[in-house]
Amino acid sequence: MLKKFIWGFVIVLGIAVVGIGGYAYYLYDSVKDTANEIHEPIDPERDKNVPKPKVDKKEREPISILLLGVDERKNDSGRSDTMVVITVNPHDDTMIMFNIPRDTRTEIIGKGFDDKINHAYAFGGTKMAVETVENFLDIPINYYIKVNMESFQDIVNAVNGVTVKNSFDFKSGGYEFPAGEIELDNGKEALAYVRMRKQDPKGDLGRNERQRQIIRGVIDKGARVSSITKFDDVLDVISSNVKTNMTFAEMKDIQENYKGARKNIETFEVKATEKYINNIFYFIVSDEERNQIRSKLKEHLEIESQSVSENGDAA
């Protein structure tokens, strides 16, 4: 007897919480083994002191996720090339998704000085990156999903390409991208689409928007069984390039109980000004802008408007 099993793990240039398809029962063990292989707690002490939200059907609570697109090479500590924050509210089936510009100047938690936010990962790995984002946004980060950027093409290939809505004509990497809804048939084409910056009047912010389009495309394609070309390819990409503090049980619960939110995704840009400090380029986010974002996220996460400490607890 075959029984559909929906795996609630979302691949991405990051990943978002909505499943990648219905798999037959006999594949259950392979999926579970892969989920266990990629499980990596942020920090044992932190995990012991900071409770995770309830994600079961009876007690669904809003959740927050940090997607880290990490550029790691041999003999290099790496850095987070992409930081996408996602909040999901299961009560109204909505999702908020936005990029934190990698050049954003903020306090690096654990170092005690201001620097580009993407340097937090280089200084202290996942833990420092998560806690720096928590401090910047004043919300707890419940889950992280770290994806090696080298796997970007494989992720898109695994779901057999994605559909995006391009805002203007441009050429990149030997490909032409006309304005309007277009099909990106493979990972190489999708990578060229995302990487273009110089022709975009919005620069890095424009690239961030195209990253979010790819994420949404992967979510949409991944939610349909027919979009998965080879099951083994999907597992290989995940096991080699993904780490997360989600357990297998949490993945299943989140997919089952939060999947409706993928149809109602709100995105926005973090407004910032460009500034050179000691000849180093930064994005400066004003206190007013940051407070507006904090209020928006706290409302979506149903958090009382109060300060959140570095370790994720409400103060």
Coordinates of C-alpha atoms in Angstrom, one line a residue, residues 59-266:
E59 CA -1.3 24.7 19.3
R60 CA 0.1 26.4 16.2
E61 CA 2.1 29.5 16.9
P62 CA 3.7 32.0 14.5
I63 CA 7.3 31.2 13.6
S64 CA 10.3 33.0 12.2
I65 CA 13.0 31.7 10.0
L66 CA 16.4 33.0 8.9
L67 CA 17.6 31.8 5.5
L68 CA 21.3 32.0 5.2
G69 CA 22.8 31.7 1.7
V70 CA 26.4 31.1 2.6
D71 CA 29.5 31.4 0.4
E72 CA 31.9 28.8 1.8
R73 CA 35.1 27.7 0.1
K74 CA 37.9 25.4 1.2
N75 CA 40.1 26.9 4.0
D76 CA 37.7 29.8 4.3
S77 CA 35.3 30.6 7.2
G78 CA 32.8 31.9 4.7
R79 CA 30.2 34.6 4.9
S80 CA 26.5 35.0 4.5
D81 CA 26.0 36.3 1.0
T82 CA 22.2 36.3 1.4
M83 CA 20.1 36.8 4.5
V84 CA 16.4 36.4 4.1
V85 CA 14.0 36.7 7.0
I86 CA 10.6 34.9 6.9
T87 CA 7.8 35.1 9.4
V88 CA 4.8 32.8 9.1
N89 CA 1.4 33.3 10.8
P90 CA -0.7 30.1 10.7
H91 CA -3.8 31.9 12.1
D92 CA -4.4 34.0 9.0
D93 CA -2.2 31.9 6.6
T94 CA 0.2 34.7 5.7
M95 CA 3.9 34.9 5.2
I96 CA 6.3 37.9 5.2
M97 CA 9.6 37.6 3.4
F98 CA 12.4 40.2 3.0
N99 CA 16.1 40.5 2.6
I100 CA 18.4 42.2 5.0
P101 CA 20.9 44.0 2.7
R102 CA 24.3 42.3 3.3
D103 CA 26.1 45.6 3.6
T104 CA 23.8 46.8 6.4
R105 CA 25.8 48.4 9.3
T106 CA 24.8 47.1 12.7
E107 CA 26.2 45.8 16.0
I108 CA 27.8 42.3 15.7
I109 CA 26.5 40.5 18.7
G110 CA 29.4 38.8 20.5
K111 CA 32.0 41.2 19.1
G112 CA 30.8 44.5 20.5
F113 CA 31.4 46.6 17.4
D114 CA 29.4 47.7 14.3
D115 CA 30.2 46.1 11.0
K116 CA 28.4 44.8 7.9
I117 CA 25.7 42.3 9.0
N118 CA 26.9 39.6 6.7
H119 CA 30.3 39.6 8.5
A120 CA 28.6 38.1 11.6
Y121 CA 28.7 34.6 10.0
A122 CA 32.4 35.0 9.2
F123 CA 33.1 36.0 12.7
G124 CA 31.0 33.5 14.6
G125 CA 29.2 31.1 12.3
T126 CA 25.4 30.5 12.5
K127 CA 25.1 31.4 16.2
M128 CA 26.5 34.9 15.7
A129 CA 24.6 35.5 12.5
V130 CA 21.3 34.5 14.1
E131 CA 21.8 36.6 17.3
T132 CA 23.0 39.6 15.3
V133 CA 19.8 39.4 13.2
E134 CA 17.7 39.0 16.4
N135 CA 19.3 42.1 17.8
F136 CA 18.8 44.1 14.6
L137 CA 15.1 43.2 14.3
D138 CA 14.3 42.8 18.0
I139 CA 12.5 39.5 17.4
P140 CA 13.5 35.9 18.2
I141 CA 14.6 33.7 15.3
N142 CA 13.1 30.3 15.9
Y143 CA 14.7 28.4 13.0
Y144 CA 17.6 28.9 10.6
I145 CA 18.2 27.2 7.3
K146 CA 21.7 27.5 5.8
V147 CA 22.2 26.8 2.2
N148 CA 25.6 26.6 0.4
M149 CA 25.3 29.1 -2.5
E150 CA 27.3 26.7 -4.6
S151 CA 24.2 24.5 -4.7
F152 CA 21.9 27.2 -6.1
Q153 CA 21.9 25.7 -9.6
D154 CA 21.2 22.2 -8.3
I155 CA 18.3 23.4 -6.3
V156 CA 16.6 25.0 -9.3
N157 CA 17.4 21.9 -11.4
A158 CA 15.9 19.7 -8.8
V159 CA 12.5 21.3 -9.2
N160 CA 12.8 21.4 -13.0
G161 CA 13.1 25.2 -13.3
V162 CA 11.0 28.1 -12.0
T163 CA 8.7 30.9 -13.2
V164 CA 9.4 34.5 -12.4
K165 CA 8.0 37.9 -13.3
N166 CA 10.8 40.1 -14.7
S167 CA 10.4 43.9 -14.4
F168 CA 12.6 45.0 -17.3
D169 CA 14.6 43.6 -20.3
F170 CA 18.3 42.7 -19.7
K171 CA 21.0 40.3 -20.7
S172 CA 23.3 38.4 -18.3
G173 CA 25.5 35.4 -18.5
G174 CA 24.7 34.8 -22.2
Y175 CA 21.0 34.8 -21.6
E176 CA 18.3 37.3 -22.6
F177 CA 15.6 38.0 -20.0
P178 CA 12.6 39.9 -21.5
A179 CA 10.2 41.8 -19.3
G180 CA 7.1 39.9 -18.0
E181 CA 6.5 36.4 -16.9
I182 CA 9.4 34.1 -18.0
E183 CA 10.4 30.5 -17.5
L184 CA 13.9 29.9 -16.1
D185 CA 14.5 26.4 -17.4
N186 CA 17.6 25.5 -15.4
G187 CA 19.9 26.4 -12.6
K188 CA 22.5 28.1 -14.8
E189 CA 20.0 30.4 -16.3
A190 CA 18.4 31.2 -12.9
L191 CA 21.9 32.0 -11.5
A192 CA 22.5 34.5 -14.3
Y193 CA 19.1 36.0 -13.7
V194 CA 19.9 36.6 -10.0
R195 CA 23.5 37.7 -10.2
M196 CA 22.9 40.6 -12.5
R197 CA 23.4 43.9 -10.7
K198 CA 25.1 46.5 -12.8
Q199 CA 22.2 47.0 -15.3
D200 CA 19.7 47.3 -12.5
P201 CA 18.9 50.8 -11.3
K202 CA 18.2 49.4 -7.9
G203 CA 21.6 47.7 -7.7
D204 CA 21.8 45.2 -4.8
L205 CA 18.2 45.8 -3.9
G206 CA 17.2 44.7 -7.3
R207 CA 19.2 41.5 -7.0
N208 CA 17.5 40.9 -3.6
E209 CA 14.1 41.1 -5.3
R210 CA 15.1 38.5 -8.0
Q211 CA 16.4 36.3 -5.2
R212 CA 12.9 36.4 -3.6
Q213 CA 11.3 35.6 -6.9
I214 CA 13.4 32.5 -7.2
I215 CA 12.5 31.5 -3.6
R216 CA 8.8 31.9 -4.4
G217 CA 9.3 30.0 -7.7
V218 CA 10.9 27.1 -5.8
I219 CA 8.1 27.1 -3.3
D220 CA 5.4 27.0 -6.0
K221 CA 7.1 24.3 -8.1
G222 CA 8.2 22.3 -5.0
A223 CA 4.7 22.1 -3.8
R224 CA 3.7 20.1 -6.9
V225 CA 4.7 16.5 -7.0
S226 CA 5.1 16.6 -10.8
S227 CA 7.8 19.3 -10.6
I228 CA 10.4 17.0 -8.9
T229 CA 12.6 15.5 -11.6
K230 CA 14.5 13.0 -9.5
F231 CA 13.8 12.2 -5.9
D232 CA 17.4 11.1 -5.3
D233 CA 18.7 14.4 -6.8
V234 CA 16.7 16.4 -4.3
L235 CA 18.0 14.4 -1.4
D236 CA 21.6 14.7 -2.7
V237 CA 21.4 18.5 -3.0
I238 CA 19.9 18.8 0.5
S239 CA 22.3 16.4 2.3
S240 CA 25.4 18.0 0.8
N241 CA 24.4 21.7 1.0
V242 CA 21.8 22.4 3.7
K243 CA 21.9 22.7 7.5
T244 CA 19.1 23.5 9.8
N245 CA 18.0 23.4 13.5
M246 CA 14.6 22.0 12.4
T247 CA 14.0 18.5 13.5
F248 CA 12.3 16.0 11.2
A249 CA 9.2 16.1 13.3
E250 CA 9.1 19.9 13.1
M251 CA 9.5 19.8 9.4
K252 CA 6.5 17.6 9.1
D253 CA 4.4 19.6 11.5
I254 CA 5.3 22.9 9.8
Q255 CA 4.5 21.7 6.4
E256 CA 1.2 20.2 7.4
N257 CA 0.0 23.1 9.6
Y258 CA 1.5 26.1 7.9
K259 CA 1.5 25.3 4.2
G260 CA -1.5 27.6 3.4
A261 CA 0.8 30.6 4.0
R262 CA 2.7 30.0 0.8
K263 CA -0.3 31.4 -1.2
N264 CA -0.2 34.8 0.7
I265 CA 3.4 36.1 0.7
E266 CA 4.1 39.7 1.4

